[in-house]
PDB file of C-alpha atoms in Angstrom:
ATOM      1  CA  UNK A   1     -19.494   1.772   4.172  1.00  0.00           C
ATOM      2  CA  UNK A   2     -15.756   1.849   3.497  1.00  0.00           C
ATOM      3  CA  UNK A   3     -14.163  -1.253   2.027  1.00  0.00           C
ATOM      4  CA  UNK A   4     -10.396  -1.810   1.864  1.00  0.00           C
ATOM      5  CA  UNK A   5      -9.097  -4.304  -0.679  1.00  0.00           C
ATOM      6  CA  UNK A   6      -6.025  -5.144  -2.707  1.00  0.00           C
ATOM      7  CA  UNK A   7      -5.842  -3.153  -5.927  1.00  0.00           C
ATOM      8  CA  UNK A   8      -6.257  -4.842  -9.290  1.00  0.00           C
ATOM      9  CA  UNK A   9      -5.175  -3.804 -12.785  1.00  0.00           C
ATOM     10  CA  UNK A  10      -8.693  -2.428 -13.291  1.00  0.00           C
ATOM     11  CA  UNK A  11      -7.992   0.102 -10.492  1.00  0.00           C
ATOM     12  CA  UNK A  12      -4.863   1.600 -12.079  1.00  0.00           C
ATOM     13  CA  UNK A  13      -6.667   4.446 -13.871  1.00  0.00           C
ATOM     14  CA  UNK A  14      -8.500   5.478 -10.696  1.00  0.00           C
ATOM     15  CA  UNK A  15      -5.334   5.322  -8.579  1.00  0.00           C
ATOM     16  CA  UNK A  16      -3.390   7.290 -11.183  1.00  0.00           C
ATOM     17  CA  UNK A  17      -6.102   9.938 -11.529  1.00  0.00           C
ATOM     18  CA  UNK A  18      -6.198  10.454  -7.755  1.00  0.00           C
ATOM     19  CA  UNK A  19      -2.404  10.442  -7.404  1.00  0.00           C
ATOM     20  CA  UNK A  20      -1.979  13.031 -10.148  1.00  0.00           C
ATOM     21  CA  UNK A  21      -3.956  15.531  -8.044  1.00  0.00           C
ATOM     22  CA  UNK A  22      -1.518  15.436  -5.116  1.00  0.00           C
ATOM     23  CA  UNK A  23       1.230  18.049  -5.312  1.00  0.00           C
ATOM     24  CA  UNK A  24       2.653  16.796  -1.999  1.00  0.00           C
ATOM     25  CA  UNK A  25       3.884  13.634  -3.747  1.00  0.00           C
ATOM     26  CA  UNK A  26       6.460  15.747  -5.579  1.00  0.00           C
ATOM     27  CA  UNK A  27       9.968  15.521  -4.119  1.00  0.00           C
ATOM     28  CA  UNK A  28      11.559  18.109  -6.418  1.00  0.00           C
ATOM     29  CA  UNK A  29      10.766  20.283  -9.426  1.00  0.00           C
ATOM     30  CA  UNK A  30      12.404  18.043 -12.026  1.00  0.00           C
ATOM     31  CA  UNK A  31      10.758  14.646 -11.585  1.00  0.00           C
ATOM     32  CA  UNK A  32       7.157  13.629 -12.055  1.00  0.00           C
ATOM     33  CA  UNK A  33       4.881  13.813  -9.049  1.00  0.00           C
ATOM     34  CA  UNK A  34       3.247  10.401  -9.288  1.00  0.00           C
ATOM     35  CA  UNK A  35       3.827   6.958 -10.754  1.00  0.00           C
ATOM     36  CA  UNK A  36       3.150   6.516 -14.488  1.00  0.00           C
ATOM     37  CA  UNK A  37       0.254   4.183 -15.318  1.00  0.00           C
ATOM     38  CA  UNK A  38       2.472   1.467 -16.771  1.00  0.00           C
ATOM     39  CA  UNK A  39       4.548   1.326 -13.596  1.00  0.00           C
ATOM     40  CA  UNK A  40       1.399   1.223 -11.444  1.00  0.00           C
ATOM     41  CA  UNK A  41       0.086  -1.665 -13.553  1.00  0.00           C
ATOM     42  CA  UNK A  42       3.334  -3.575 -13.046  1.00  0.00           C
ATOM     43  CA  UNK A  43       3.306  -2.779  -9.325  1.00  0.00           C
ATOM     44  CA  UNK A  44      -0.253  -4.051  -8.871  1.00  0.00           C
ATOM     45  CA  UNK A  45       0.813  -7.413 -10.286  1.00  0.00           C
ATOM     46  CA  UNK A  46       4.141  -7.513  -8.426  1.00  0.00           C
ATOM     47  CA  UNK A  47       4.975  -9.453  -5.275  1.00  0.00           C
ATOM     48  CA  UNK A  48       7.293  -6.676  -4.056  1.00  0.00           C
ATOM     49  CA  UNK A  49       4.622  -3.975  -3.996  1.00  0.00           C
ATOM     50  CA  UNK A  50       1.363  -3.898  -2.080  1.00  0.00           C
ATOM     51  CA  UNK A  51      -1.312  -1.474  -3.228  1.00  0.00           C
ATOM     52  CA  UNK A  52      -4.557  -1.266  -1.295  1.00  0.00           C
ATOM     53  CA  UNK A  53      -7.535   0.867  -2.189  1.00  0.00           C
ATOM     54  CA  UNK A  54     -10.374   2.267  -0.136  1.00  0.00           C
ATOM     55  CA  UNK A  55     -13.818   2.211  -1.710  1.00  0.00           C
ATOM     56  CA  UNK A  56     -17.098   3.854  -0.761  1.00  0.00           C
ATOM     57  CA  UNK A  57     -20.202   3.391  -2.902  1.00  0.00           C
ATOM     58  CA  UNK A  58     -18.055   1.431  -5.391  1.00  0.00           C
ATOM     59  CA  UNK A  59     -15.832   4.478  -5.935  1.00  0.00           C
ATOM     60  CA  UNK A  60     -12.105   4.564  -5.162  1.00  0.00           C
ATOM     61  CA  UNK A  61     -11.645   7.207  -2.459  1.00  0.00           C
ATOM     62  CA  UNK A  62      -8.090   6.458  -1.381  1.00  0.00           C
ATOM     63  CA  UNK A  63      -5.073   4.214  -1.635  1.00  0.00           C
ATOM     64  CA  UNK A  64      -1.835   3.170   0.033  1.00  0.00           C
ATOM     65  CA  UNK A  65       1.243   1.949  -1.829  1.00  0.00           C
ATOM     66  CA  UNK A  66       4.029   0.055  -0.057  1.00  0.00           C
ATOM     67  CA  UNK A  67       7.294  -1.188  -1.491  1.00  0.00           C
ATOM     68  CA  UNK A  68       8.212  -4.545   0.058  1.00  0.00           C
ATOM     69  CA  UNK A  69      11.814  -5.637   0.420  1.00  0.00           C
ATOM     70  CA  UNK A  70      11.664  -9.179   1.741  1.00  0.00           C
ATOM     71  CA  UNK A  71      15.463  -9.600   1.672  1.00  0.00           C
ATOM     72  CA  UNK A  72      15.936  -6.692   4.078  1.00  0.00           C
ATOM     73  CA  UNK A  73      12.667  -7.496   5.892  1.00  0.00           C
ATOM     74  CA  UNK A  74      11.551  -3.905   5.381  1.00  0.00           C
ATOM     75  CA  UNK A  75       8.599  -2.123   3.818  1.00  0.00           C
ATOM     76  CA  UNK A  76       8.480   1.501   2.721  1.00  0.00           C
ATOM     77  CA  UNK A  77       5.139   3.251   2.419  1.00  0.00           C
ATOM     78  CA  UNK A  78       5.505   5.219  -0.799  1.00  0.00           C
ATOM     79  CA  UNK A  79       2.146   7.004  -0.914  1.00  0.00           C
ATOM     80  CA  UNK A  80      -1.081   7.343   1.045  1.00  0.00           C
ATOM     81  CA  UNK A  81      -3.965   9.380  -0.254  1.00  0.00           C
ATOM     82  CA  UNK A  82      -7.586   9.919   0.733  1.00  0.00           C
ATOM     83  CA  UNK A  83      -9.886  12.254  -1.206  1.00  0.00           C
ATOM     84  CA  UNK A  84     -10.418  15.492   0.766  1.00  0.00           C
ATOM     85  CA  UNK A  85     -14.173  14.943   1.145  1.00  0.00           C
ATOM     86  CA  UNK A  86     -13.507  11.539   2.751  1.00  0.00           C
ATOM     87  CA  UNK A  87     -10.864  12.635   5.240  1.00  0.00           C
ATOM     88  CA  UNK A  88     -11.452  12.606   9.002  1.00  0.00           C
ATOM     89  CA  UNK A  89     -13.594   9.477   8.582  1.00  0.00           C
ATOM     90  CA  UNK A  90     -10.851   6.995   9.481  1.00  0.00           C
ATOM     91  CA  UNK A  91     -10.089   5.983   5.889  1.00  0.00           C
ATOM     92  CA  UNK A  92      -6.337   6.558   6.240  1.00  0.00           C
ATOM     93  CA  UNK A  93      -6.280   4.563   9.469  1.00  0.00           C
ATOM     94  CA  UNK A  94      -8.184   1.724   7.825  1.00  0.00           C
ATOM     95  CA  UNK A  95      -5.690   1.672   4.948  1.00  0.00           C
ATOM     96  CA  UNK A  96      -2.784   1.533   7.431  1.00  0.00           C
ATOM     97  CA  UNK A  97      -4.481  -1.166   9.514  1.00  0.00           C
ATOM     98  CA  UNK A  98      -5.124  -3.339   6.455  1.00  0.00           C
ATOM     99  CA  UNK A  99      -1.552  -2.829   5.238  1.00  0.00           C
ATOM    100  CA  UNK A 100      -0.113  -3.891   8.595  1.00  0.00           C
ATOM    101  CA  UNK A 101      -2.497  -6.856   8.795  1.00  0.00           C
ATOM    102  CA  UNK A 102      -1.464  -7.891   5.265  1.00  0.00           C
ATOM    103  CA  UNK A 103       2.205  -7.819   6.292  1.00  0.00           C
ATOM    104  CA  UNK A 104       1.554  -9.842   9.434  1.00  0.00           C
ATOM    105  CA  UNK A 105       2.964 -13.323   8.954  1.00  0.00           C
ATOM    106  CA  UNK A 106       5.364 -12.242   6.184  1.00  0.00           C
ATOM    107  CA  UNK A 107       9.116 -11.711   6.434  1.00  0.00           C
ATOM    108  CA  UNK A 108       8.592  -7.939   6.822  1.00  0.00           C
ATOM    109  CA  UNK A 109       9.733  -6.802  10.283  1.00  0.00           C
ATOM    110  CA  UNK A 110      10.189  -3.043   9.793  1.00  0.00           C
ATOM    111  CA  UNK A 111       8.104  -0.400   8.033  1.00  0.00           C
ATOM    112  CA  UNK A 112       8.906   3.238   7.345  1.00  0.00           C
ATOM    113  CA  UNK A 113       7.813   6.204   5.266  1.00  0.00           C
ATOM    114  CA  UNK A 114       8.916   9.694   4.277  1.00  0.00           C
ATOM    115  CA  UNK A 115       6.649  12.739   4.517  1.00  0.00           C
ATOM    116  CA  UNK A 116       7.223  16.465   4.052  1.00  0.00           C
ATOM    117  CA  UNK A 117       8.186  18.224   7.283  1.00  0.00           C
ATOM    118  CA  UNK A 118       5.115  20.441   7.113  1.00  0.00           C
ATOM    119  CA  UNK A 119       2.628  17.612   6.434  1.00  0.00           C
ATOM    120  CA  UNK A 120       0.849  17.853   9.786  1.00  0.00           C
ATOM    121  CA  UNK A 121      -2.114  15.642   8.822  1.00  0.00           C
ATOM    122  CA  UNK A 122       0.167  12.915   7.491  1.00  0.00           C
ATOM    123  CA  UNK A 123       2.363  13.178  10.577  1.00  0.00           C
ATOM    124  CA  UNK A 124      -0.661  12.810  12.849  1.00  0.00           C
ATOM    125  CA  UNK A 125      -1.926   9.805  10.864  1.00  0.00           C
ATOM    126  CA  UNK A 126       1.387   7.970  11.194  1.00  0.00           C
ATOM    127  CA  UNK A 127       1.890   8.850  14.856  1.00  0.00           C
ATOM    128  CA  UNK A 128      -1.623   7.584  15.651  1.00  0.00           C
ATOM    129  CA  UNK A 129      -0.733   4.360  13.799  1.00  0.00           C
ATOM    130  CA  UNK A 130       2.186   3.829  16.187  1.00  0.00           C
ATOM    131  CA  UNK A 131       5.041   5.153  14.045  1.00  0.00           C
ATOM    132  CA  UNK A 132       7.896   7.016  15.746  1.00  0.00           C
ATOM    133  CA  UNK A 133       9.315  10.287  14.497  1.00  0.00           C
ATOM    134  CA  UNK A 134      12.843   9.942  13.211  1.00  0.00           C
ATOM    135  CA  UNK A 135      15.513  12.369  12.129  1.00  0.00           C
ATOM    136  CA  UNK A 136      15.084  14.814   9.253  1.00  0.00           C
ATOM    137  CA  UNK A 137      16.995  14.017   6.074  1.00  0.00           C
ATOM    138  CA  UNK A 138      17.704  15.691   2.777  1.00  0.00           C
ATOM    139  CA  UNK A 139      16.083  13.886  -0.166  1.00  0.00           C
ATOM    140  CA  UNK A 140      18.434  13.431  -3.119  1.00  0.00           C
ATOM    141  CA  UNK A 141      17.476  11.663  -6.298  1.00  0.00           C
ATOM    142  CA  UNK A 142      18.491  11.103  -9.887  1.00  0.00           C
ATOM    143  CA  UNK A 143      16.381   9.866 -12.762  1.00  0.00           C
ATOM    144  CA  UNK A 144      18.095   7.051 -14.642  1.00  0.00           C
ATOM    145  CA  UNK A 145      15.631   7.231 -17.536  1.00  0.00           C
ATOM    146  CA  UNK A 146      13.151   9.595 -19.118  1.00  0.00           C
ATOM    147  CA  UNK A 147      10.271   7.841 -17.341  1.00  0.00           C
ATOM    148  CA  UNK A 148      10.472  10.022 -14.261  1.00  0.00           C
ATOM    149  CA  UNK A 149      11.160  13.351 -15.972  1.00  0.00           C
ATOM    150  CA  UNK A 150       8.513  16.004 -16.594  1.00  0.00           C
TER     151      UNK A 150
END
């Protein structure tokens, strides 16, 4: 049975270990591909980030991370990941459903995400969740500290 719940500080190592395996999280060759553990720990405890995990047999098999901007009434899904052996079992959909249910009744009125253009599985997951395809954009970034450098 798959259980979706809010992440706790005790889940940070598992989330980090899973996230480190995902090359698709990389947006360029100069910055790190996934959140450092200390930032994940802060995010888990923060009111402006929602991290949910999916568990099966008491093992973390996936997660979703959303950045919440209550002032702009917007959420941005930063990352979604499900272990390959647990895909096509509805885990990603359950994570999305729980995220949307968690945002119901809050000030959040708009939710978006960014995915690579060739990420067909991710595209399908979002389209099935009711998202609309938008325009393609060029990602530009700059690290303001050494935290996000390789």
